[in-house]
PDB file of C-alpha atoms in Angstrom:
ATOM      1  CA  UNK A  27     -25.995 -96.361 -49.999  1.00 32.00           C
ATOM      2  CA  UNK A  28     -24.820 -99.834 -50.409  1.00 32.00           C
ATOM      3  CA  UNK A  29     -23.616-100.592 -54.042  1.00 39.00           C
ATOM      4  CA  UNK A  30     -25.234-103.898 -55.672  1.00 39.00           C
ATOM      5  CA  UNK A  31     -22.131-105.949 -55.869  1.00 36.00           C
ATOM      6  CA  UNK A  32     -20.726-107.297 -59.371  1.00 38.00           C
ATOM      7  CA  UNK A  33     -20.413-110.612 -58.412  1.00 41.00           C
ATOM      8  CA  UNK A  34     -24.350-110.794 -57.416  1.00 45.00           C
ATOM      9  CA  UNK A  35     -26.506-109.076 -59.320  1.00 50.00           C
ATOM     10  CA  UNK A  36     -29.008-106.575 -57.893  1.00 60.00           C
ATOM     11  CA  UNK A  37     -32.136-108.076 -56.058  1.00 78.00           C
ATOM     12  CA  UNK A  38     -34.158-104.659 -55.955  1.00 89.00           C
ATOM     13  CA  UNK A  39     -35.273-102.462 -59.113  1.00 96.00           C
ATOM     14  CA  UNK A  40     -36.190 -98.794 -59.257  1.00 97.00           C
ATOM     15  CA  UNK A  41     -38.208 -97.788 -62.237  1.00 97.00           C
ATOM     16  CA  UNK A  42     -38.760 -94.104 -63.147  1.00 97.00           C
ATOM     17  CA  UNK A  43     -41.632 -93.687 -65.383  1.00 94.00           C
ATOM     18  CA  UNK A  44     -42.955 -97.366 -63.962  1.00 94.00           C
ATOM     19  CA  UNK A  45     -46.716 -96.707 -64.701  1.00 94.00           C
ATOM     20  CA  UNK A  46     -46.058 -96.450 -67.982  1.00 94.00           C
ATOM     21  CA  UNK A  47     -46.380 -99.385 -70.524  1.00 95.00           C
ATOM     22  CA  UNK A  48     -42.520-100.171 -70.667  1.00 96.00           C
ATOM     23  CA  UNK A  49     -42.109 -99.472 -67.140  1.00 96.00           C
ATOM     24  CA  UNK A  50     -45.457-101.880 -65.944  1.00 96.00           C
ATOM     25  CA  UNK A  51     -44.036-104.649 -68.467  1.00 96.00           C
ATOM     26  CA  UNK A  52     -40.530-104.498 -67.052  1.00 96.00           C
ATOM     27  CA  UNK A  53     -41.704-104.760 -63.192  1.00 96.00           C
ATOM     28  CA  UNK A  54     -43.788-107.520 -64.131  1.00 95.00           C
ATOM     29  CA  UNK A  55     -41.221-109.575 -66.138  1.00 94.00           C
ATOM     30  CA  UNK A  56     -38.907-109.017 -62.814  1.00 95.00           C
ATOM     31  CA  UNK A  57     -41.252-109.518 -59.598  1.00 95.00           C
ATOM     32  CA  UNK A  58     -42.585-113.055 -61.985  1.00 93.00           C
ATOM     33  CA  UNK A  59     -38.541-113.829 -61.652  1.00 92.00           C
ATOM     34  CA  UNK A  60     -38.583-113.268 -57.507  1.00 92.00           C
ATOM     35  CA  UNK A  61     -37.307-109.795 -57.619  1.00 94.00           C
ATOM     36  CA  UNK A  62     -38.117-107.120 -55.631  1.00 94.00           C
ATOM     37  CA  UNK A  63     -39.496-104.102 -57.683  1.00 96.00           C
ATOM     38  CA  UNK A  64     -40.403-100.449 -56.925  1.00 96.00           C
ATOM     39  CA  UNK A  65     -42.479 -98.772 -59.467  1.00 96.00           C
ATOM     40  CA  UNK A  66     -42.088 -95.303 -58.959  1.00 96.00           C
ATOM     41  CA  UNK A  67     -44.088 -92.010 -60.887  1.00 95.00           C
ATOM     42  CA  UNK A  68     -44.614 -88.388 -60.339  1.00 93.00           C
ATOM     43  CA  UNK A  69     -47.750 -89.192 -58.300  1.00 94.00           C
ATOM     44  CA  UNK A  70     -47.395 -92.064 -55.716  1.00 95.00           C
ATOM     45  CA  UNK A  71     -50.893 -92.813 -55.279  1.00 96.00           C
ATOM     46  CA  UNK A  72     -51.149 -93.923 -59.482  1.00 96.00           C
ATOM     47  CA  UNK A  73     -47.817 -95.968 -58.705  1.00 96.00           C
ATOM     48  CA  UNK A  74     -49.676 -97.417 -55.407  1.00 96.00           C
ATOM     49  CA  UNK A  75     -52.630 -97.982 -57.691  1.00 96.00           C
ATOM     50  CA  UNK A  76     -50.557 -99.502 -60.048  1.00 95.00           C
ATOM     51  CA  UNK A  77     -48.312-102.318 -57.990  1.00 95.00           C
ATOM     52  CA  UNK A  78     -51.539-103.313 -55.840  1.00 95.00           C
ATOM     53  CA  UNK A  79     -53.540-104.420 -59.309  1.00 93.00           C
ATOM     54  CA  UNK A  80     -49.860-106.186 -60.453  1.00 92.00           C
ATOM     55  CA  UNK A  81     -49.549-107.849 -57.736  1.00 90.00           C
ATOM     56  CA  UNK A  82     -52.655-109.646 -57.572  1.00 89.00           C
ATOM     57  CA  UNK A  83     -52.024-110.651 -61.340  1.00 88.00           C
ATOM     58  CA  UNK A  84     -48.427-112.100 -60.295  1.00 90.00           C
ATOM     59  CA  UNK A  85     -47.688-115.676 -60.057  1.00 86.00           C
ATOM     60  CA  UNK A  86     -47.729-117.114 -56.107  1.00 86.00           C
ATOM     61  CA  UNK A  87     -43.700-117.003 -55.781  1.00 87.00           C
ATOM     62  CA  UNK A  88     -43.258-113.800 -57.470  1.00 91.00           C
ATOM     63  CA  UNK A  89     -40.997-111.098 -55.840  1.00 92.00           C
ATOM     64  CA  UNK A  90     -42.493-108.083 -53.857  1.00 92.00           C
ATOM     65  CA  UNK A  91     -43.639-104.993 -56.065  1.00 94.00           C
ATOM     66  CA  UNK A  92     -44.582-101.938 -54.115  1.00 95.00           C
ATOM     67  CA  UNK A  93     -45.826 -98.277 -55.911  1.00 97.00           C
ATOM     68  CA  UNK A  94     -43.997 -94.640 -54.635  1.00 96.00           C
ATOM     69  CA  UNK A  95     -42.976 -91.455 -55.996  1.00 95.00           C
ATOM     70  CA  UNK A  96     -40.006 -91.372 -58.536  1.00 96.00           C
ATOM     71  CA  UNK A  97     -37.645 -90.341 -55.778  1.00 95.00           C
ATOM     72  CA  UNK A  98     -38.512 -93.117 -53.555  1.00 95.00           C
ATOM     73  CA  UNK A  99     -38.027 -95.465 -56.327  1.00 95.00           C
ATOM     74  CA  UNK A 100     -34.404 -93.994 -57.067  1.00 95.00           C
ATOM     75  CA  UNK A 101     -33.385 -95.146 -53.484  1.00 92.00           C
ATOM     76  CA  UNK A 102     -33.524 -98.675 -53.857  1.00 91.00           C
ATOM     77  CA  UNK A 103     -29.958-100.593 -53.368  1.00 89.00           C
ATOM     78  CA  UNK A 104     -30.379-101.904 -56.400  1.00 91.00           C
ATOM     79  CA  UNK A 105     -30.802-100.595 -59.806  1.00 96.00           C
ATOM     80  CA  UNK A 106     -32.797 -97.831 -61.277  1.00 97.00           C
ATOM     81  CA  UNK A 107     -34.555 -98.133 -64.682  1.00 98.00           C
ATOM     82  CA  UNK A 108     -35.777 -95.117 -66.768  1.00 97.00           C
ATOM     83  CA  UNK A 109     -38.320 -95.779 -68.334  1.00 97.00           C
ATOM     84  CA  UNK A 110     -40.082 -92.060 -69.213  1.00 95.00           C
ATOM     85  CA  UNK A 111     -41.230 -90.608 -73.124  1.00 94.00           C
ATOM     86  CA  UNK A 112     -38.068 -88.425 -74.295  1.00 95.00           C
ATOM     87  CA  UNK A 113     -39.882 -85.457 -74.045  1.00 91.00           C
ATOM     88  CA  UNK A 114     -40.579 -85.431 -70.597  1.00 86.00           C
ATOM     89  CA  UNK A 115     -37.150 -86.464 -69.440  1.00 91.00           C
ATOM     90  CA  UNK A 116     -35.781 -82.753 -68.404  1.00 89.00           C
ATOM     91  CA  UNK A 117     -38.579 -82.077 -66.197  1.00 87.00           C
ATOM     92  CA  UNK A 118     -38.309 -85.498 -64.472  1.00 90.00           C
ATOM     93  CA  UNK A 119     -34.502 -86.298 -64.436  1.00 90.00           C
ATOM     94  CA  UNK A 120     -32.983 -82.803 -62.822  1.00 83.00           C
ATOM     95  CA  UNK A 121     -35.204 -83.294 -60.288  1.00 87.00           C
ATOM     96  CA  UNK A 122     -33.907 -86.775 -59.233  1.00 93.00           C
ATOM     97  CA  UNK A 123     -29.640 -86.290 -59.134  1.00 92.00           C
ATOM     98  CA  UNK A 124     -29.751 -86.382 -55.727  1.00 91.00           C
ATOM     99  CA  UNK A 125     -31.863 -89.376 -55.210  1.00 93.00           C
ATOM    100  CA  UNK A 126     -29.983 -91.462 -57.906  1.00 95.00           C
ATOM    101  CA  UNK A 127     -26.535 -90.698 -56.545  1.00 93.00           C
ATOM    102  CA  UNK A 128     -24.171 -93.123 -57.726  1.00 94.00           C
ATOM    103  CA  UNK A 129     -26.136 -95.520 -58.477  1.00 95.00           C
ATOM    104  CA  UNK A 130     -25.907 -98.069 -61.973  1.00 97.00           C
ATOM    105  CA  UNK A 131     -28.823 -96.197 -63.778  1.00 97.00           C
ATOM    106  CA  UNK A 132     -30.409 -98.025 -66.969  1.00 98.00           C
ATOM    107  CA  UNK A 133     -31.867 -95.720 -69.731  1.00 98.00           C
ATOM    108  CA  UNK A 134     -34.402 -97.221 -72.003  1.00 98.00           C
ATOM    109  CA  UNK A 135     -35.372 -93.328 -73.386  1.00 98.00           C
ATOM    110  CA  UNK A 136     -35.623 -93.073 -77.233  1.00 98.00           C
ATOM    111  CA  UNK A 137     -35.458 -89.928 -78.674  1.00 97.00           C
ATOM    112  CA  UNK A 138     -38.750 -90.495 -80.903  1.00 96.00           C
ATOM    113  CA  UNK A 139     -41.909 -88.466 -81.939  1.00 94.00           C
ATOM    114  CA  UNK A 140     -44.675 -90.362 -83.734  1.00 90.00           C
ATOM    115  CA  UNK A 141     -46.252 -88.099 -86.491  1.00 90.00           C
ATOM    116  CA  UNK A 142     -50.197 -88.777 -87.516  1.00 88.00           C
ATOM    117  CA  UNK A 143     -50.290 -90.677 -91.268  1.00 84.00           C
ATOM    118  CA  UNK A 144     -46.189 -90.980 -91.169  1.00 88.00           C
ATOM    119  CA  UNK A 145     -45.190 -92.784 -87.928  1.00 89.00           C
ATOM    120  CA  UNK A 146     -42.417 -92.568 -85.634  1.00 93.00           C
ATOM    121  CA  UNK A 147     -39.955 -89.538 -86.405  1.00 94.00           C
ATOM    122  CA  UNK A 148     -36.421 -89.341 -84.707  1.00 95.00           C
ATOM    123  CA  UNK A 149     -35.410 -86.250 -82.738  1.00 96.00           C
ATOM    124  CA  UNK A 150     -32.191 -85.215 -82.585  1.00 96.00           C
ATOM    125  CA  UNK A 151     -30.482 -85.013 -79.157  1.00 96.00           C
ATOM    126  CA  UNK A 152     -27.831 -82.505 -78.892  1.00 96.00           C
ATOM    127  CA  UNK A 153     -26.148 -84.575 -76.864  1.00 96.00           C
ATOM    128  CA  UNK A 154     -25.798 -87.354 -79.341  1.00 97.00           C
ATOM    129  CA  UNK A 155     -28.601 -89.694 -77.434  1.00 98.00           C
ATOM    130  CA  UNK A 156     -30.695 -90.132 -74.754  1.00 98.00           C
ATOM    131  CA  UNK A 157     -28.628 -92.053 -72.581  1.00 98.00           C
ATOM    132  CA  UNK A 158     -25.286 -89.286 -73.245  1.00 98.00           C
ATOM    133  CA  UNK A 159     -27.998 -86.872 -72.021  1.00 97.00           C
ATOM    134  CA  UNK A 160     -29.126 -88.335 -69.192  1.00 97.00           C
ATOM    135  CA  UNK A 161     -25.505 -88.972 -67.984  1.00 97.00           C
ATOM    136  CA  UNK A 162     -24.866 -85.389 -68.345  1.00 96.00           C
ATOM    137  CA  UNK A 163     -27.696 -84.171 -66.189  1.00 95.00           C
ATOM    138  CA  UNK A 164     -27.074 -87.450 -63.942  1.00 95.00           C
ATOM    139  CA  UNK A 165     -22.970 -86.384 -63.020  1.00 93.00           C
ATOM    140  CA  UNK A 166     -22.708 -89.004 -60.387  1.00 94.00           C
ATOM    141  CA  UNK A 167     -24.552 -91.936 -61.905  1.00 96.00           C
ATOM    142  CA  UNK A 168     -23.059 -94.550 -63.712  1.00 97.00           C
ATOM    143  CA  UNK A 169     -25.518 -94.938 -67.023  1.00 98.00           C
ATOM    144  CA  UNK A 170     -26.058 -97.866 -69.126  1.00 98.00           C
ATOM    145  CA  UNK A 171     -27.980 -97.926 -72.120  1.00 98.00           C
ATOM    146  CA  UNK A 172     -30.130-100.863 -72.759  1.00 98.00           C
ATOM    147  CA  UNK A 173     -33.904-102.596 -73.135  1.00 97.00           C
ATOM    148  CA  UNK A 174     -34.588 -99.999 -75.608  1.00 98.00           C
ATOM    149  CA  UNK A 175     -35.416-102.557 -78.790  1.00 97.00           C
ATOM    150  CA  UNK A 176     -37.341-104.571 -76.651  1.00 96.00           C
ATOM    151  CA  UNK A 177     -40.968-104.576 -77.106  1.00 95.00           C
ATOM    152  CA  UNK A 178     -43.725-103.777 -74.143  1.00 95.00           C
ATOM    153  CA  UNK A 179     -46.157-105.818 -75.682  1.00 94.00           C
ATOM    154  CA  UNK A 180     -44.096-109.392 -76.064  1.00 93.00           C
ATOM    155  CA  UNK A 181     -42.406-108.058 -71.942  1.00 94.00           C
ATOM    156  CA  UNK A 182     -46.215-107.705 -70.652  1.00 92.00           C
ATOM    157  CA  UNK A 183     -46.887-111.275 -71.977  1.00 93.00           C
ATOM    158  CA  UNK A 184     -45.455-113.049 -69.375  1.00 91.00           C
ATOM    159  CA  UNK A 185     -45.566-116.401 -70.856  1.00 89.00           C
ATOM    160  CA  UNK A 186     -44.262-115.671 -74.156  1.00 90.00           C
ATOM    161  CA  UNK A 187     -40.473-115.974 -74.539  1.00 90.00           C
ATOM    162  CA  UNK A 188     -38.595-112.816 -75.251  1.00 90.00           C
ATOM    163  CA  UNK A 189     -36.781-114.193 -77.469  1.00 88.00           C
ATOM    164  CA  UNK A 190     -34.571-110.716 -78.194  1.00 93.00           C
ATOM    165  CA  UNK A 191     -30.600-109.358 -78.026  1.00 95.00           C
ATOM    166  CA  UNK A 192     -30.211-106.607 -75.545  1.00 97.00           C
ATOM    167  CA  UNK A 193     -27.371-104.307 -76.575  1.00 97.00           C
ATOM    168  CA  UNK A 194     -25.551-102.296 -73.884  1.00 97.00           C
ATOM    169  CA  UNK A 195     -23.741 -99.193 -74.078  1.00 98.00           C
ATOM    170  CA  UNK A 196     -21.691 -97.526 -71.335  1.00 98.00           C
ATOM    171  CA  UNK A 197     -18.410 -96.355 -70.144  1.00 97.00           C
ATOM    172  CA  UNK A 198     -18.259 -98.387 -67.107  1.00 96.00           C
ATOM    173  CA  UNK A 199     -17.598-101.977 -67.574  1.00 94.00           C
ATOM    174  CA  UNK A 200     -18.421-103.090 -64.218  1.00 94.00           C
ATOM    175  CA  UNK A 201     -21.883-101.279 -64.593  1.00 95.00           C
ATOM    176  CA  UNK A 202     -22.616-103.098 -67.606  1.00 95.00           C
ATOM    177  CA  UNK A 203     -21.537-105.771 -66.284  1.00 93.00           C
ATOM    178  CA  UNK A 204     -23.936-105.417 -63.395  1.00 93.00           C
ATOM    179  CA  UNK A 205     -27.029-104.725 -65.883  1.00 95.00           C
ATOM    180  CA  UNK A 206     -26.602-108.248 -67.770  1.00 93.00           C
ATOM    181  CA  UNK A 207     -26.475-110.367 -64.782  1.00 91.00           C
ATOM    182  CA  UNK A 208     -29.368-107.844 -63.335  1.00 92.00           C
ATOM    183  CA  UNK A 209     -31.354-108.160 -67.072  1.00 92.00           C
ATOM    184  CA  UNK A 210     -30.932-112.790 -67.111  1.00 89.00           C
ATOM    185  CA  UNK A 211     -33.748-112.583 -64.666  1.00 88.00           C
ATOM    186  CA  UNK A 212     -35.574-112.286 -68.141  1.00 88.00           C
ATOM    187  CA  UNK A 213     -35.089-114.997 -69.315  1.00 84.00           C
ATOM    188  CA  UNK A 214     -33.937-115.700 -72.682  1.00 84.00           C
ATOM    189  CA  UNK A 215     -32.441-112.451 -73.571  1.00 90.00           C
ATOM    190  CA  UNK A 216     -28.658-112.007 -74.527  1.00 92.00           C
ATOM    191  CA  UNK A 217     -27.356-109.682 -73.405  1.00 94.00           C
ATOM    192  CA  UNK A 218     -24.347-108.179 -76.266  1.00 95.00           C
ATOM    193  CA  UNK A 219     -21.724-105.634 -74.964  1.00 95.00           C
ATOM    194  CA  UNK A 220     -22.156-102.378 -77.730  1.00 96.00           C
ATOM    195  CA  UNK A 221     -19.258-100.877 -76.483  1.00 96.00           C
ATOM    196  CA  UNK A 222     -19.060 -96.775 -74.756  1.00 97.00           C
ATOM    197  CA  UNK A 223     -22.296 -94.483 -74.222  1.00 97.00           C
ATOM    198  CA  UNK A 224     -21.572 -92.951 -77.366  1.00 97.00           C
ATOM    199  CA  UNK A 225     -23.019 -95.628 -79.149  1.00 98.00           C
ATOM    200  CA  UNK A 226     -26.333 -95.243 -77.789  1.00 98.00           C
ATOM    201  CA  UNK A 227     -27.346 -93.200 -80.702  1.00 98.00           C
ATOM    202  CA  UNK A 228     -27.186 -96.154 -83.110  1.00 98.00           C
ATOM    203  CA  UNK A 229     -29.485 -98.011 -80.529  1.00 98.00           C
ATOM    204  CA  UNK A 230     -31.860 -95.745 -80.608  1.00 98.00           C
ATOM    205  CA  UNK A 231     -32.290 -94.717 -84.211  1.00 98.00           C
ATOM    206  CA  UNK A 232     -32.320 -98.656 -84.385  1.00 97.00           C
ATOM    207  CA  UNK A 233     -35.492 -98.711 -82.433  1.00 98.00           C
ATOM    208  CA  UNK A 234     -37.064 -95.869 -84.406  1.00 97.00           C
ATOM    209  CA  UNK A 235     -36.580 -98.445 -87.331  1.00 97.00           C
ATOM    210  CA  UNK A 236     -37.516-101.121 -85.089  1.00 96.00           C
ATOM    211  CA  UNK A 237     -41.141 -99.413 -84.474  1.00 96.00           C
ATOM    212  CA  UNK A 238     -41.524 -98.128 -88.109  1.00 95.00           C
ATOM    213  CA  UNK A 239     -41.267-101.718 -88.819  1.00 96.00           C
ATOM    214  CA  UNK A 240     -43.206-103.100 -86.476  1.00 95.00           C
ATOM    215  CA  UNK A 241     -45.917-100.166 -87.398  1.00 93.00           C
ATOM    216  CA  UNK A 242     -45.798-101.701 -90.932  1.00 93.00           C
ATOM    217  CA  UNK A 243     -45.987-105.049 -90.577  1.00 95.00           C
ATOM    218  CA  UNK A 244     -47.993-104.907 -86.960  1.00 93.00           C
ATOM    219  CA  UNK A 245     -45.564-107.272 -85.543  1.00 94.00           C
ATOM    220  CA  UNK A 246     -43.466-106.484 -82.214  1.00 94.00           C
ATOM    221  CA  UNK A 247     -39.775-107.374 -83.461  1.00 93.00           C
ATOM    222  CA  UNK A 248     -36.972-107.465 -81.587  1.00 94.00           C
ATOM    223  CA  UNK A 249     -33.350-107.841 -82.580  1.00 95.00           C
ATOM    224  CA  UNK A 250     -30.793-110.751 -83.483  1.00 94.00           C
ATOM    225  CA  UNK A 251     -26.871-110.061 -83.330  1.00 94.00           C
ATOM    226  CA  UNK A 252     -25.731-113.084 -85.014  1.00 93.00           C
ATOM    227  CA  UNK A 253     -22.347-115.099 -85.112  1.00 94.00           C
ATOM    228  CA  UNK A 254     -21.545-114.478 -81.860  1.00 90.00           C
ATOM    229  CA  UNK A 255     -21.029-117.914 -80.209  1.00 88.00           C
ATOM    230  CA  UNK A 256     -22.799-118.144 -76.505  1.00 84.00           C
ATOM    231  CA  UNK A 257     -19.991-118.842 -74.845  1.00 84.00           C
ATOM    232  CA  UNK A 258     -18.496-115.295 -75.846  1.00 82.00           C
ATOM    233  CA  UNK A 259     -21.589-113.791 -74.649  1.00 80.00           C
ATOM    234  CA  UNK A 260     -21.600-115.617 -71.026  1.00 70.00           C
ATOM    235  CA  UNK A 261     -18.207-114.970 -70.799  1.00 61.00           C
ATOM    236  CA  UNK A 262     -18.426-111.022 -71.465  1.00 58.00           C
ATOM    237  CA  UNK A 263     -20.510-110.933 -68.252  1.00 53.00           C
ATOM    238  CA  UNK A 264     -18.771-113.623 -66.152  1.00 52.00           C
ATOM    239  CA  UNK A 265     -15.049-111.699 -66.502  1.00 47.00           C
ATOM    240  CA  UNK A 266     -16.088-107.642 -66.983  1.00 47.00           C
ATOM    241  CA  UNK A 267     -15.769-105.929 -63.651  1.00 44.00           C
TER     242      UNK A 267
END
């Protein structure tokens, strides 16, 4: 495999789970930016299905977005994005090891259950999180945890600003490094180093919050880290690696 290189950020993205609404927002938000995208699910012909009606939706000088089966989509030179419901992530990620390699792998899993009348309901990983999880099952992949906070609805809207913090987690610097350059393509987005994969919990309880709140008040709420100045934040990504 050839690695995506630090100093340019990846030009291809896989996404496991890409028929799903995180996973259609996502390749949207990066073939409108000129990447290249593979959408990738258990069946190929519903990920075919899926890219051919994108595409014709996508602006003139957007980048190429093809469908394939999960596996295919791990193969890209680029990076892969996981984008599947927690409770199906077992049965879908031992199955892909060999595909993903080590590649820079980005989870966007949250460990969350949504429970008629009360809402959304954490699940406890025994792992710690989703991401720590996937990492485990995943030995050769370097995992970053990210996008989780961010909304599918205000992604899917492609002319509506973002508008959101992204907050990675990982243990390899270079990797995250890799994912905020990779992750500018949309747009305005900071992107705000949370330190090693065993934050990831905090992440994603914070989205549980996140969607009990936006269940409340039927918004779609991202999150702000504040008094960081914006030359920290370009400068985490310029000099990590």
């Amino acid at each position: 495999m050839v690695e995506a290189s630090i100093a340019q950020p990846a030009r291809t993205v896989g996404i496991v789970g890409g028929t799903g609404k995180l996973g259609m927002a996502l390749a949207a938000r990066f073939a409108s930016a000129g990447l290249s995208v593979v959408i990738g699910s258990r069946v190929a012909a519903k990920a075919i299905d899926a890219a051919t009606t994108m595409g014709q939706r996508l602006p003139p000088r957007a980048g190429m977005i093809i469908g394939a089966d999960n596996a295919t989509a791990c193969a890209v030179d680029g990076v892969v994005i996981i984008a599947v419901p927690y409770e199906g992530l077992d049965d879908i990620i031992g199955d892909l090891a060999q595909s993903i390699g080590d590649r820079v792998v980005v989870s966007t899993v949250v460990p969350v259950r949504f429970v008629k009348g009360e809402g959304p309901w954490q699940i406890d990983v025994p792992a710690g999180s989703a991401c720590e999880q996937i990492a485990a099952q995943l030995p050769g992949a370097r995992v970053v945890g990210g996008l989780q906070t961010l909304s599918f609805v205000t992604l899917r809207e492609l002319d509506r600003p973002v508008d959101s913090d992204v907050i990675l987690t990982g243990d390899d610097d270079s990797a995250k490094a890799l994912v905020a350059r990779l992750l500018a393509a949309l747009g305005d987005v900071r992107m705000i180093d949370g330190g090693g994969l065993r934050n990831s919990r905090f992440v994603e309880q914070l989205t549980v919050l996140l969607l009990s709140i936006n269940t409340r008040y039927r918004r779609h709420a991202g999150v702000r880290i504040t008094d960081i100045p914006e030359d920290l934040v370009a400068a985490w990504g310029r000099s990590t690696g």
